[in-house]
XYZ file of C-alpha atoms in Angstrom:
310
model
C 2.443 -6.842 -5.783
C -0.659 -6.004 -7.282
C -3.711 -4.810 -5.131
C -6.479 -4.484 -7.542
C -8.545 -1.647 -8.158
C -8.440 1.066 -5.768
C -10.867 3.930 -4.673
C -9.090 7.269 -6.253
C -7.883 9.435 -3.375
C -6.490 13.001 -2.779
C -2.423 12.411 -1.555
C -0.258 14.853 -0.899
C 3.794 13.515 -0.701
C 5.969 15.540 1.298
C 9.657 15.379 -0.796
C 7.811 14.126 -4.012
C 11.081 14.377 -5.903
C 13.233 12.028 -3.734
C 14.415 7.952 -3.604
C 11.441 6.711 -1.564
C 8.883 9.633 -1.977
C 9.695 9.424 -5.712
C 8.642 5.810 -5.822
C 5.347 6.673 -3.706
C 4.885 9.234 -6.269
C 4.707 6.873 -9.157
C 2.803 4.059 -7.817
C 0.107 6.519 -6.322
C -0.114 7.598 -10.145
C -0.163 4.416 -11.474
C -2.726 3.363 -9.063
C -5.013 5.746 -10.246
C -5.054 8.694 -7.543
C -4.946 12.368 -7.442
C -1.371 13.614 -6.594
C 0.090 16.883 -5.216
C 3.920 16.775 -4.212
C 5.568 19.575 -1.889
C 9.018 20.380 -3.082
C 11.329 23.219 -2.755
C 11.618 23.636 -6.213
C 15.681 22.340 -6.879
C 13.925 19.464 -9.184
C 11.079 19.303 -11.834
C 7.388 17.931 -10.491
C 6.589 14.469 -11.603
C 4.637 14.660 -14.526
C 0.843 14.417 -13.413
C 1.340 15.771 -10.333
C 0.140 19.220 -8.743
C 3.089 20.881 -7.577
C 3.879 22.750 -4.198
C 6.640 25.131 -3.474
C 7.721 25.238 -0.010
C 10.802 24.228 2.364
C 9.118 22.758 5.247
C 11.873 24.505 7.412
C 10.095 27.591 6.571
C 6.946 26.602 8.949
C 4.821 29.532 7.964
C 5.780 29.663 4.600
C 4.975 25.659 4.693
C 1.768 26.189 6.539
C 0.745 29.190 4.069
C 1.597 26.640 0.653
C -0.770 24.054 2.491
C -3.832 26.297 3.449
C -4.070 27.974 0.383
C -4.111 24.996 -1.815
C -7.792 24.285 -0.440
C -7.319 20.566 -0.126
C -8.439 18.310 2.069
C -6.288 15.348 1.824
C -7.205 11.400 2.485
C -3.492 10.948 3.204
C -0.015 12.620 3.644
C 2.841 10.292 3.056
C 6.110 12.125 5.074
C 8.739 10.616 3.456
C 11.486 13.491 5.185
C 10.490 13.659 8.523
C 13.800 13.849 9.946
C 13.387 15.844 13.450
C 11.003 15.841 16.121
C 10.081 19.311 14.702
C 8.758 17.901 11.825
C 6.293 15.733 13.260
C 4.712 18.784 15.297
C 4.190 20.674 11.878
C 2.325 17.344 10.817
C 0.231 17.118 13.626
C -0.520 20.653 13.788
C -1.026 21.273 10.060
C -2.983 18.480 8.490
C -5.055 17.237 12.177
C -7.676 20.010 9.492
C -5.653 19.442 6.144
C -5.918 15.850 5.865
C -7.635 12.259 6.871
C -3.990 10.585 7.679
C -0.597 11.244 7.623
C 1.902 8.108 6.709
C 5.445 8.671 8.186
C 8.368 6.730 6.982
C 10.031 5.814 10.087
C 13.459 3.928 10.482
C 14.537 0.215 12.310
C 17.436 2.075 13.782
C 15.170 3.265 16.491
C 15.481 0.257 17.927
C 18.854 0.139 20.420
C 21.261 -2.529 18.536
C 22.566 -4.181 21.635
C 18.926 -5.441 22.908
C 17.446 -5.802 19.544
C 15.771 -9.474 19.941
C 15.749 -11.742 17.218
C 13.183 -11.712 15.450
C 12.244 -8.118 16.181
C 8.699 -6.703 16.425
C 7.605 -3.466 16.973
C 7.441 -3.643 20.814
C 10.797 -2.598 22.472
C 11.817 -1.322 25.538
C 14.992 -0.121 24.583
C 15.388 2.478 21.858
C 18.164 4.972 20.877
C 17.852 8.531 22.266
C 20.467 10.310 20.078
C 22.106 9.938 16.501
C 19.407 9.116 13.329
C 17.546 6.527 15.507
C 17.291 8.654 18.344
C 15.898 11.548 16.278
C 13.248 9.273 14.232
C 12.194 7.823 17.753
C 11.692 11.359 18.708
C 9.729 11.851 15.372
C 7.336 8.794 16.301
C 6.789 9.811 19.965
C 5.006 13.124 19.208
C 2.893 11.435 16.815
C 2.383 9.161 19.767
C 1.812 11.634 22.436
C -0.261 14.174 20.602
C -4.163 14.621 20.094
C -4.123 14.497 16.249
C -8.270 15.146 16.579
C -9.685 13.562 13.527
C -6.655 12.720 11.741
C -5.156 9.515 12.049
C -1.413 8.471 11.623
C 0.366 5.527 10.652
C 4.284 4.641 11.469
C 5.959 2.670 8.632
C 9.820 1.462 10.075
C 12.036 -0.033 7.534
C 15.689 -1.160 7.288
C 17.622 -1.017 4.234
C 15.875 0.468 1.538
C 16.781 -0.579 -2.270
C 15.376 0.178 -5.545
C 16.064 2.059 -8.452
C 16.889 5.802 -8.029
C 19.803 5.387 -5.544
C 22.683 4.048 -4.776
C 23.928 -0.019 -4.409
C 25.284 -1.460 -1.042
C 23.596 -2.024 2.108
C 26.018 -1.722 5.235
C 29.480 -0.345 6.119
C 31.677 -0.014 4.742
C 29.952 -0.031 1.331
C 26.269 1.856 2.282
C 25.164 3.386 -0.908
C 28.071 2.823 -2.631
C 28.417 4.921 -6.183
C 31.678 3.022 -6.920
C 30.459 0.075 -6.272
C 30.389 -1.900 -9.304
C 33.397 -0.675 -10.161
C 34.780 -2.206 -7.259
C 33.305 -5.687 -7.849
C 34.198 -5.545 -11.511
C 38.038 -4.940 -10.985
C 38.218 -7.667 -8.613
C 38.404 -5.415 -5.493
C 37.429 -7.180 -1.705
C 34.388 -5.634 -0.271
C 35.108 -4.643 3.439
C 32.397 -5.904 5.374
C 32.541 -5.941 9.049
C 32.533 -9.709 10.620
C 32.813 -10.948 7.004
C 29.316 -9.599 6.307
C 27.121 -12.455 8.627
C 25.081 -9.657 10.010
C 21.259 -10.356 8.982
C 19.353 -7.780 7.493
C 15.731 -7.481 6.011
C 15.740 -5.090 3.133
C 12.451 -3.434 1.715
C 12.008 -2.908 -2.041
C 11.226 0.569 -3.020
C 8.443 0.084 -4.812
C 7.128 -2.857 -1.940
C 7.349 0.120 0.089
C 5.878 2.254 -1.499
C 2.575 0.052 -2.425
C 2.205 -0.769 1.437
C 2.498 3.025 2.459
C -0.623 3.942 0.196
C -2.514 0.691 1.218
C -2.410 2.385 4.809
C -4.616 5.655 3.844
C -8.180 4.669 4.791
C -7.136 1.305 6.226
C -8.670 1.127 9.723
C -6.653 -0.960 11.030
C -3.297 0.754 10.113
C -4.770 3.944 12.516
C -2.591 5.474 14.858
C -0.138 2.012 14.664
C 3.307 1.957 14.506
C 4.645 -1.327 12.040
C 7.939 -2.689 11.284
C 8.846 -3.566 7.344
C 10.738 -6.116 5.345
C 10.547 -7.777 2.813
C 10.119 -11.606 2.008
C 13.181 -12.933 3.361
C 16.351 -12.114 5.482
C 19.701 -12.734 4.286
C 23.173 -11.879 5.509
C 24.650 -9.133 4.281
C 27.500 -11.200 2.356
C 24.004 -12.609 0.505
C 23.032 -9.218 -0.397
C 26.409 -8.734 -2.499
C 26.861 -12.055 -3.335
C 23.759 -11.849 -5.650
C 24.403 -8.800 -7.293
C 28.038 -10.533 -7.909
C 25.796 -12.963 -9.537
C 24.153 -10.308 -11.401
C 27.151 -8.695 -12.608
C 28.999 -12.307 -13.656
C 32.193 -12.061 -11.600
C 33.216 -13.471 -7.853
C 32.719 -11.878 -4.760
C 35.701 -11.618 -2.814
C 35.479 -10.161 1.089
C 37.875 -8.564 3.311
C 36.745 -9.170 6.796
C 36.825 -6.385 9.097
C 36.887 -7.092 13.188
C 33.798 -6.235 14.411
C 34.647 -4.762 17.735
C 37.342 -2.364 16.542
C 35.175 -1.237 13.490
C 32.295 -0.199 16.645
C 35.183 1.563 18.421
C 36.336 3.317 15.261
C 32.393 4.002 14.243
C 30.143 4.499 16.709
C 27.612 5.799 15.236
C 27.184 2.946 12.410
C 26.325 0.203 14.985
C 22.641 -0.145 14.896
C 24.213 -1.723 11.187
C 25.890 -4.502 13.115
C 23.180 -6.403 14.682
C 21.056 -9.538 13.092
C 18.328 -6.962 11.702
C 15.323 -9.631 10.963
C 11.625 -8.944 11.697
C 8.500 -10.297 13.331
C 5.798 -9.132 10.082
C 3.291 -10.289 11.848
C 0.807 -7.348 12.979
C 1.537 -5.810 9.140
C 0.447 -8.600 7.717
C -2.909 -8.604 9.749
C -3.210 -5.313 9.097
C -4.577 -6.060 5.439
C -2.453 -3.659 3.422
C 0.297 -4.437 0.574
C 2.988 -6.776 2.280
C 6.338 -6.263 0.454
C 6.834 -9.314 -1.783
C 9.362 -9.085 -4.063
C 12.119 -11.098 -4.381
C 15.669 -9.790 -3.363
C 17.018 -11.407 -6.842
C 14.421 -9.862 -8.854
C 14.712 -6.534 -6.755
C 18.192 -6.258 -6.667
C 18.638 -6.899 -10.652
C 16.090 -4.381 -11.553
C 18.589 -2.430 -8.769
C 21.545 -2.848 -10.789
C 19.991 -2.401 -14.152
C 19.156 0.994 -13.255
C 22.473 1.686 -11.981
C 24.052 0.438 -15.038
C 21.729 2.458 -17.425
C 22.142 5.708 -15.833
C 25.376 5.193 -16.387
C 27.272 3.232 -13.502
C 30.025 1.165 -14.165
């Protein structure tokens, strides 16, 4: 999706060297703006950008990187806040660093066994332990804090896909390296209840157009928003095309549902119809992901196959 011409801007990506950060890198290049990346220095900068060394675990090492680059940002996207820890350091760092901080946050928040269908942002029933719990965490101090002048914006998404990581969207193939190997050889794919689940998977690059449509965007301030892209499909859908893709059958092995959970229960909040109300991101005037699962997915598996997957 294309959203014209764009003011340039000052934004600093936190992780500028991973799957979804790398992608905000890119576009927020290709768009035009200025671009620092904080890193710990395992992987090279992006060309173009200014580079940061810091481990945000070391908070005044972190905090020192920050102040003495002399920046003031117009947006921080947080693509690895992970712990409720992490969100204090952005509250308390860039409320005088920056204009807005844009925090990838995760649908598992939501607690799988009163998940409504279709889901909006609005729940009163989240997790309180396990990834979910912790992002929930994450969003509540950004919720409970007095960020001053600095606004924040909540971006939730399911399964992410795109070029730079791995195929396969739900147990018992999530991010599956072999994966095409599988399909190719003829192998069943084990997908619990035969792979009916629904899910609403974001495009990397979808996501990372809407996350920089947010900086500056009045009407993305202090909101939390649930992603997707521009359809839902069950998860046997999701492999079923890249079957297509890849010119053989699909074959699936159904596992039981119920004695998967009991065997795994940490993977439920996959096994629940994951499909979303977009309605408050779409009035929110920003860059609605729009790409289509079959163009996403082959672009997915091209990328796969040309770095070398088989």
């Amino acid at each position: 999706m294309s959203t014209g011409k764009t003011d340039k801007k000052k934004l600093l990506v936190l992780g500028g060297t991973g799957f979804v950060s790398g992608h905000v890198v890119r576009e927020a290049l290709a768009q035009g703006h200025e671009v620092w990346v904080v890193t710990r220095g395992n992987h090279p900068a992006p060309a173009g950008t200014v580079a940061l060394r810091a481990d945000r675990k070391d908070r005044a090492e972190f905090a020192r990187v920050i102040r003495e680059a002399g920046v003031f940002w117009d947006g921080v996207m947080d693509c690895i806040c992970m712990e409720p820890d992490d969100a204090v350091q952005d509250v308390e760092l860039f409320r005088t660093h920056a204009a807005q901080v844009v925090m990838v946050s995760t649908d598992f928040v939501y607690d799988p066994d009163f998940i409504r269908f279709p889901q909006g942002e609005e729940s009163d029933h989240y997790l309180t332990s396990g990834y979910g719990g912790r992002k929930r965490a994450c969003e509540q101090v950004f919720l409970g804090s007095d960020t001053g002048a600095m606004h924040w914006t909540v971006i939730r998404t399911g399964h992410v896909y795109g070029p730079g990581s791995k195929l396969g969207g739900m147990p018992c193939h999530a991010r599956d390296a072999h994966l095409i190997e599988r399909m190719r050889a003829g192998e069943p794919l084990d997908l619990v209840g035969a792979g009916h689940f629904l899910q609403h998977p974001n495009f990397a690059p979808d996501l990372a157009r809407l996350m920089i449509s947010c900086i500056g965007n009045s009407r993305t301030f202090n909101e939390i928003f649930i992603s997707g892209g521009p359809r839902a499909l069950e998860a046997r859908e999701y492999f079923a095309i890249i079957a297509d893709i890849l010119g053989v059958p699909l074959k699936i092995r159904e596992v039981p549902i119920e004695a998967y959970k009991h065997d795994h229960p940490d993977d439920c909040p996959f096994l629940c119809n994951r499909i979303y109300d977009l309605t408050k991101l779409k009035q929110a005037g920003v860059a609605v992901p729009d790409t289509p699962i079959e163009e996403g997915l082959r672009m997915h598996v091209e990328n796969v196959l040309n770095a070398g997957g088989v």
